[in-house]
PDB file of C-alpha atoms in Angstrom:
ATOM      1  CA  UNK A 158      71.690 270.603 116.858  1.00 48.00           C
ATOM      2  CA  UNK A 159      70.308 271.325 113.157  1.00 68.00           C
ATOM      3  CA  UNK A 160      71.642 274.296 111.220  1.00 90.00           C
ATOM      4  CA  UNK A 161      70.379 277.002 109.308  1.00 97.00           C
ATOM      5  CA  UNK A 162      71.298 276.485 105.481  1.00 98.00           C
ATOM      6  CA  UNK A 163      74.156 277.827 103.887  1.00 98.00           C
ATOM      7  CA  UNK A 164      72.936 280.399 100.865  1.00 98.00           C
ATOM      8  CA  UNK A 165      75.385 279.857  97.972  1.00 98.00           C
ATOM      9  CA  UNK A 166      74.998 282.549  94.943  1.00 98.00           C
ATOM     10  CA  UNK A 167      74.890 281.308  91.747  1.00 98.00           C
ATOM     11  CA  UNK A 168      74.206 283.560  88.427  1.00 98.00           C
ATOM     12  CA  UNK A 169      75.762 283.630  84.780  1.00 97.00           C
ATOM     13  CA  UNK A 170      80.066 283.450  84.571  1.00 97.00           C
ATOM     14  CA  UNK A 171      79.623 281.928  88.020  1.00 96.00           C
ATOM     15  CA  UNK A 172      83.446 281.261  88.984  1.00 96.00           C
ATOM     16  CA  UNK A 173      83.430 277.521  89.645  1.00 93.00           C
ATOM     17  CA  UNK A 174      86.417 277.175  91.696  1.00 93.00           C
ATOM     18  CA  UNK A 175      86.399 279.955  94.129  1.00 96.00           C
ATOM     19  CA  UNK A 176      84.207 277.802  96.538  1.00 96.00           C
ATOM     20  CA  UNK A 177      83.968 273.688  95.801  1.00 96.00           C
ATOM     21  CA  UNK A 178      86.535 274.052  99.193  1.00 97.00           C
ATOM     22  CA  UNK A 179      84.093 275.980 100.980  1.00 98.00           C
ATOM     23  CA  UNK A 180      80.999 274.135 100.241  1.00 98.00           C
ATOM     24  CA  UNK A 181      82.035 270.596 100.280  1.00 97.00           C
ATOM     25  CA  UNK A 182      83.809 270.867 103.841  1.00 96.00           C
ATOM     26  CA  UNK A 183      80.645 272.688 105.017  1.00 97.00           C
ATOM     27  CA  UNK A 184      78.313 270.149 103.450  1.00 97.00           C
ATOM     28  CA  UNK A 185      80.708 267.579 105.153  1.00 94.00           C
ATOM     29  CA  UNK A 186      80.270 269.748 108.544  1.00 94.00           C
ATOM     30  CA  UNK A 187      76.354 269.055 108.050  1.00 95.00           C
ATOM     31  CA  UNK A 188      75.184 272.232 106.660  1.00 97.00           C
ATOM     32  CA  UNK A 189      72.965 272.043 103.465  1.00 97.00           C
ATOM     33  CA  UNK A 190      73.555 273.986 100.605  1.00 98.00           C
ATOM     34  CA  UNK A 191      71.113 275.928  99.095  1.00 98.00           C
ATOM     35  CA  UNK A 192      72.067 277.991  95.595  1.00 98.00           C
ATOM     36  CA  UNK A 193      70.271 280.986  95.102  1.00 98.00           C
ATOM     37  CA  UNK A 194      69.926 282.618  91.911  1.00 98.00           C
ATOM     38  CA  UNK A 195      68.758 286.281  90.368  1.00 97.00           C
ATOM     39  CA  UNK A 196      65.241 283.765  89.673  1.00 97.00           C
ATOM     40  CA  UNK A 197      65.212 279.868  89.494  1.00 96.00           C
ATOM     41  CA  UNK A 198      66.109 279.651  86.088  1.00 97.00           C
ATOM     42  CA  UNK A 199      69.371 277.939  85.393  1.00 98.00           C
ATOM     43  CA  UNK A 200      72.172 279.451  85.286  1.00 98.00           C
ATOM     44  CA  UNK A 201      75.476 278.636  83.544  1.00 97.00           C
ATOM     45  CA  UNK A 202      78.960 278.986  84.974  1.00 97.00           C
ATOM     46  CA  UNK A 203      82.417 280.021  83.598  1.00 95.00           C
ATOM     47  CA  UNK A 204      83.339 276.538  82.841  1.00 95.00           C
ATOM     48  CA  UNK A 205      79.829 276.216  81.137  1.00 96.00           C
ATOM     49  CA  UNK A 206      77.799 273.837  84.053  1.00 96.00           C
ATOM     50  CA  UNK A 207      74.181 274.588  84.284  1.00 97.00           C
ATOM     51  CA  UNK A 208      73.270 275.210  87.772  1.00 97.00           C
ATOM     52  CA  UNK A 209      69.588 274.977  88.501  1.00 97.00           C
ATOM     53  CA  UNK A 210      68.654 277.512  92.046  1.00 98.00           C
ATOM     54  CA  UNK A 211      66.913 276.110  94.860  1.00 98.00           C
ATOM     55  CA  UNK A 212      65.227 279.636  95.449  1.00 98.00           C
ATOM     56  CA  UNK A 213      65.367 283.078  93.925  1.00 98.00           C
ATOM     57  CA  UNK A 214      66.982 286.266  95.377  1.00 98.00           C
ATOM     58  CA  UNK A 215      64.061 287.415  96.416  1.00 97.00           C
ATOM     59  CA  UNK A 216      63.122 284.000  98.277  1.00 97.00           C
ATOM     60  CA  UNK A 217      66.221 284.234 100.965  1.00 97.00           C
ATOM     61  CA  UNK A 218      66.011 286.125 104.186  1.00 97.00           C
ATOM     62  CA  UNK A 219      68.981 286.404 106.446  1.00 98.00           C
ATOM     63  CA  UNK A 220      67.172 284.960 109.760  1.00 97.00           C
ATOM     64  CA  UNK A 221      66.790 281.301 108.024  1.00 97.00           C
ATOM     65  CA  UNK A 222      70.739 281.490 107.056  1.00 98.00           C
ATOM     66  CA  UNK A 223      73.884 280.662 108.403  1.00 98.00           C
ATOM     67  CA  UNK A 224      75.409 282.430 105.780  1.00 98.00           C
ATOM     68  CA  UNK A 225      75.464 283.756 102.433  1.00 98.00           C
ATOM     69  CA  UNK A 226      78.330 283.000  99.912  1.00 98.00           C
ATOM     70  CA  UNK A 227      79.272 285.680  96.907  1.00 98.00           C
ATOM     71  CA  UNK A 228      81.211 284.280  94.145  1.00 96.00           C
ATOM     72  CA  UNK A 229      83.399 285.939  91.395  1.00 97.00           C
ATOM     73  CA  UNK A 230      81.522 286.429  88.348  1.00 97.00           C
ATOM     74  CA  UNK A 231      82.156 288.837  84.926  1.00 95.00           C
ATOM     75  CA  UNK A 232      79.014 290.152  85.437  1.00 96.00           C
ATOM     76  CA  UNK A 233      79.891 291.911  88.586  1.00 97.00           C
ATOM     77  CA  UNK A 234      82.454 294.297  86.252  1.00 94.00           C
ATOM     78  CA  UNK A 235      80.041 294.133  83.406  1.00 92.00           C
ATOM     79  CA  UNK A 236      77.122 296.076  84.581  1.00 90.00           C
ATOM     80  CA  UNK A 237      74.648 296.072  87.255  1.00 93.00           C
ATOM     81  CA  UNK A 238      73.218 292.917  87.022  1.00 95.00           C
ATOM     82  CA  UNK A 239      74.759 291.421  90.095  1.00 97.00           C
ATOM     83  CA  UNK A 240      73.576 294.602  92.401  1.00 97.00           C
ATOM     84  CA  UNK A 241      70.271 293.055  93.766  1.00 98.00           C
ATOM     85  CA  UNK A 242      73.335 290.243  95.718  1.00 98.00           C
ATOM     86  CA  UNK A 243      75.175 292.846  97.439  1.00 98.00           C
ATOM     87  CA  UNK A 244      72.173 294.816  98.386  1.00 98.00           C
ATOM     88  CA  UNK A 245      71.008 291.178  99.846  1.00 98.00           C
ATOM     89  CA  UNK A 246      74.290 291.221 101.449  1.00 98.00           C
ATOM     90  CA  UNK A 247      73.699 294.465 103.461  1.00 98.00           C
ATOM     91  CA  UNK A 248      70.487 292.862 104.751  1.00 98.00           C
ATOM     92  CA  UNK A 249      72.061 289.777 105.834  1.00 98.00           C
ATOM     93  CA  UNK A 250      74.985 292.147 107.891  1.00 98.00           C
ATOM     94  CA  UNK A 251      72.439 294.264 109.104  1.00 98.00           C
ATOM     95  CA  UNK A 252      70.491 291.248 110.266  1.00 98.00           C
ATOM     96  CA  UNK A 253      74.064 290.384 111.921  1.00 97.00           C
ATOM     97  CA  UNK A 254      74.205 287.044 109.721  1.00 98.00           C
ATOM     98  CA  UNK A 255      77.538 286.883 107.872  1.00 98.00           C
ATOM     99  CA  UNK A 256      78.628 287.133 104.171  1.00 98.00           C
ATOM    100  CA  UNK A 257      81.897 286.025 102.978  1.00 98.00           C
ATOM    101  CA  UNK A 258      82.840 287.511  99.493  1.00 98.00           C
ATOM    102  CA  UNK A 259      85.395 286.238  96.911  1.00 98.00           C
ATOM    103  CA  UNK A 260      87.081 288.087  93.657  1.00 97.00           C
ATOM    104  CA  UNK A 261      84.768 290.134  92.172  1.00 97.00           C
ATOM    105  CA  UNK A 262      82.153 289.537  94.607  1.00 98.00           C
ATOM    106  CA  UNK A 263      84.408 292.094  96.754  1.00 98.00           C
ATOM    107  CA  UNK A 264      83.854 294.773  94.102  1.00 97.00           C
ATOM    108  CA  UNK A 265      80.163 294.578  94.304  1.00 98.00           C
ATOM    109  CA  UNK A 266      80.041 294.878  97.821  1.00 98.00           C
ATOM    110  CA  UNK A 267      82.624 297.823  97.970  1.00 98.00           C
ATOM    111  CA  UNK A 268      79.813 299.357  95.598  1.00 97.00           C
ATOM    112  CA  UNK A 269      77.096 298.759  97.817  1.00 98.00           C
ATOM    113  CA  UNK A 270      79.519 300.651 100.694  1.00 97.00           C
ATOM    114  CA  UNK A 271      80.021 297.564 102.458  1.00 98.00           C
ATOM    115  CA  UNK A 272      83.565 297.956 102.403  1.00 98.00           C
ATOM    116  CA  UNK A 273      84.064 301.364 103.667  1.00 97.00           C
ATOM    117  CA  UNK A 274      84.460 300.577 107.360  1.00 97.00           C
ATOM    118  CA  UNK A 275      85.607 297.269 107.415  1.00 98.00           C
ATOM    119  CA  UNK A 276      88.704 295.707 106.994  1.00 98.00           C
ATOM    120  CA  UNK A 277      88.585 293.374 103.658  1.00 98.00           C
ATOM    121  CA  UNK A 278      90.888 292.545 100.628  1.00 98.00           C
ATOM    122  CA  UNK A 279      90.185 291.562  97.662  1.00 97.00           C
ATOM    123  CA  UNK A 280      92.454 290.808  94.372  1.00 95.00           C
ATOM    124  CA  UNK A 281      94.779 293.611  94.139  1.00 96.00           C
ATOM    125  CA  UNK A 282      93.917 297.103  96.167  1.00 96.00           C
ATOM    126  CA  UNK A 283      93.322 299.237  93.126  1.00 96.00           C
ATOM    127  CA  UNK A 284      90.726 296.454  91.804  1.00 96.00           C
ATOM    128  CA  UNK A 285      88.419 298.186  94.416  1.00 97.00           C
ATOM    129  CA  UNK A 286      89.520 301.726  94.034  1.00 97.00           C
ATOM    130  CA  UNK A 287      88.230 301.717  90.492  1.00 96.00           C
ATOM    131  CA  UNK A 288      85.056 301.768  92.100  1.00 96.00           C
ATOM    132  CA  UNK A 289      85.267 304.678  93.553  1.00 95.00           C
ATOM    133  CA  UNK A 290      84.470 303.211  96.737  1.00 97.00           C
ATOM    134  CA  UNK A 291      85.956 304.729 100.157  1.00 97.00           C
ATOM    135  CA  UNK A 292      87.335 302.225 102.419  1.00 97.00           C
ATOM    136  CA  UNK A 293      90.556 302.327 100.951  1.00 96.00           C
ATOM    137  CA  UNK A 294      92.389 302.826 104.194  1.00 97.00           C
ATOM    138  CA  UNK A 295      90.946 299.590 105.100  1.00 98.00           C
ATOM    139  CA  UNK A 296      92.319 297.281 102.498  1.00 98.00           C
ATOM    140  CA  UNK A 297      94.499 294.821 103.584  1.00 98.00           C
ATOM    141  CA  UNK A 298      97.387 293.534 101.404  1.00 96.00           C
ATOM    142  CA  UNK A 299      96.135 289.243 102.542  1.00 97.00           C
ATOM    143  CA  UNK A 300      95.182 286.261 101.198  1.00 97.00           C
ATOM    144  CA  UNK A 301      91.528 286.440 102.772  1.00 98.00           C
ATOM    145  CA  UNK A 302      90.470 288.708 105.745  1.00 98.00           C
ATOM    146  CA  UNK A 303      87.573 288.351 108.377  1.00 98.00           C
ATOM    147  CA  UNK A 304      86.327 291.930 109.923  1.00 97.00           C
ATOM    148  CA  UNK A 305      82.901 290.671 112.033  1.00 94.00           C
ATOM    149  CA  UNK A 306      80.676 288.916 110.565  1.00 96.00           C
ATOM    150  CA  UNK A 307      82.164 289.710 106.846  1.00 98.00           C
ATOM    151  CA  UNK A 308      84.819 287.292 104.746  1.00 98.00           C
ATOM    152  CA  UNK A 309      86.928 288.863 102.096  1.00 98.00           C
ATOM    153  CA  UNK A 310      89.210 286.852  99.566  1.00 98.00           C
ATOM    154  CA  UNK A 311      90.738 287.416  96.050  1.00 96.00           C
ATOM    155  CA  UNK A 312      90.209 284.938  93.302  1.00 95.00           C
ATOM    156  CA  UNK A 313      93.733 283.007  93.754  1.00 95.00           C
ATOM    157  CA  UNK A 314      92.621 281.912  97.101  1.00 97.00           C
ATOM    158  CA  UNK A 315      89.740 279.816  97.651  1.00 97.00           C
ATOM    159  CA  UNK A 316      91.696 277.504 100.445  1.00 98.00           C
ATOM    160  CA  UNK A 317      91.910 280.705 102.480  1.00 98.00           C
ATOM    161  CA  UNK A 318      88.438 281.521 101.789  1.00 98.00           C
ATOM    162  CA  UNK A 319      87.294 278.741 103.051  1.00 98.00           C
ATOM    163  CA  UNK A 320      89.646 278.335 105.994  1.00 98.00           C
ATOM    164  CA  UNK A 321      88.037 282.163 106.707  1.00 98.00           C
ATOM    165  CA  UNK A 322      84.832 280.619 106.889  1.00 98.00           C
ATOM    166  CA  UNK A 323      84.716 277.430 108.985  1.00 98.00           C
ATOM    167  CA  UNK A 324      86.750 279.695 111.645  1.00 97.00           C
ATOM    168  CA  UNK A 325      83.768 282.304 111.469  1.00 97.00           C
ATOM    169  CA  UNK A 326      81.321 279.102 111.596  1.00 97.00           C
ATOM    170  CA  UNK A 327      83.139 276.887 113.710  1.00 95.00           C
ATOM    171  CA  UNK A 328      83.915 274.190 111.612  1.00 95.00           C
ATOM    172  CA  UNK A 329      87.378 274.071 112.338  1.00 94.00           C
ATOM    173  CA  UNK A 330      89.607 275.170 114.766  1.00 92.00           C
ATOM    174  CA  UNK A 331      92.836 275.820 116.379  1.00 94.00           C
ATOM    175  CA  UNK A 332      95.722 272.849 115.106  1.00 94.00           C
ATOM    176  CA  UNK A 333      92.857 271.509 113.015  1.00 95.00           C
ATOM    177  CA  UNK A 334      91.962 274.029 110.959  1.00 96.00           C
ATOM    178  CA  UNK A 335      95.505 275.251 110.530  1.00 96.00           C
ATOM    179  CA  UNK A 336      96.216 271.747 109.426  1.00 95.00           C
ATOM    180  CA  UNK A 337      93.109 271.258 107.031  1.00 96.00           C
ATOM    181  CA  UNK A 338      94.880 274.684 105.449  1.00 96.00           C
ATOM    182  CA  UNK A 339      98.507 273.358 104.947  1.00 96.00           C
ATOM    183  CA  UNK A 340      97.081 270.033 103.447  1.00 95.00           C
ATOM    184  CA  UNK A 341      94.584 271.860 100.853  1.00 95.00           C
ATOM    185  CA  UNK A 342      97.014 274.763 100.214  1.00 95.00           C
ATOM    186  CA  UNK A 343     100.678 273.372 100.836  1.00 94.00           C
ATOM    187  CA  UNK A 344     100.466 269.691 100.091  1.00 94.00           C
ATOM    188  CA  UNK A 345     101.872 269.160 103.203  1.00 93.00           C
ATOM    189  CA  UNK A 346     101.193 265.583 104.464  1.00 90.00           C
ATOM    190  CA  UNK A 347     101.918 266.405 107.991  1.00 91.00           C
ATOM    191  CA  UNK A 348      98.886 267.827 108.244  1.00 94.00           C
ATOM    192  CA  UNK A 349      96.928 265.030 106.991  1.00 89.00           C
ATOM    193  CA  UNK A 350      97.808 263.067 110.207  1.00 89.00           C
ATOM    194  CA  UNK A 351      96.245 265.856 112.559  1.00 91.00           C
ATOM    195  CA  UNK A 352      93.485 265.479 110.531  1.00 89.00           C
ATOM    196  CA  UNK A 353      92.840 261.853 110.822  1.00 88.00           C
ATOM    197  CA  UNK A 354      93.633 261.788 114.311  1.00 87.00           C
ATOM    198  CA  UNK A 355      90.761 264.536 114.929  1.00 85.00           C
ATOM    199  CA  UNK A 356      88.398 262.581 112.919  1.00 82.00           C
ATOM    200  CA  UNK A 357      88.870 259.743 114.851  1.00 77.00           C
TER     201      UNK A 357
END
């Protein structure tokens, strides 16, 4: 069965390691990865790789997605830059296509309203409330939450992230994808051997 493409943001002070998890285990799952930028001009990430986008912003539309990915970046606490993403974001949830948001991605989209009534987290609870968003009461005090069709992580857990995300896509599941978190976040080589033996 093919798959729509995965839609991975990428824009200046991209935060490289909140997704390589995410990406790689979907790419291994047979999605393709497509970055999507504010334009196709490269972009350059925290760590200072130049990422060239496969299509602008304005080139995406949530019926030929899977999903779309929102990274931490300074520029979402920096200005308004990064708005045009979360505003994409509300069309691909209205579309009923899901979003998963990480670190400061979270604070964008609690801008945008997106948080208000869902549950979500983010990196620490008053993070969000300096944006004078509303869904307080919804926080939740976790390492990454789903609510629907919506992901939600802080920036010291991209293994949760992405264990949100193959559960809301399938990838994984059950013993599997409770093992594929223990080996990536707990070192635990127990977990390696339920892996292998699915594989097989």
């Amino acid at each position: 069965m093919s798959r729509k493409p995965v839609h991975l943001a990428v824009y200046d002070t991209f935060a490289d390691w909140e997704t390589g998890h995410t990406t790689a285990y979907l790419a291994r799952a047979g999605y393709e990865i497509r970055t999507v930028g504010p334009g196709r001009e490269t972009v350059t990430t925290i760590g200072g790789l130049r990422i060239q986008p496969d299509l602008a912003l304005d080139e995406v539309r949530p019926e030929d997605s899977s999903l779309l990915i929102l990274t931490g970046a300074d520029l979402w606490d920096s200005g308004d830059d990064l708005a045009p993403f979360a505003r994409k974001a509300r069309a691909f949830l209205d579309a009923g296509v899901s979003v998963a948001a990480i670190c400061g991605a979270t604070a964008g989209l609690a801008r945008e309203g997106l948080l208000d009534d869902r549950d979500h987290t983010s990196a620490v609870s008053f993070y969000l409330a300096a944006t004078g968003y509303s869904g307080g009461e919804r926080y939740v005090d976790a390492d990454a939450v789903t609510d629907g069709g919506l992901v939600t992580a802080g920036p010291t857990e991209p293994v949760a992230f992405a264990r949100e995300v193959f559960r809301l896509l399938g990838v994984y599941e059950g013993e599997v994808l409770d093992a594929w978190y223990r080996l990536f976040h707990d070192s635990d080589p127990e977990a390696y051997a339920v892996l292998e033996k699915a594989a097989r």
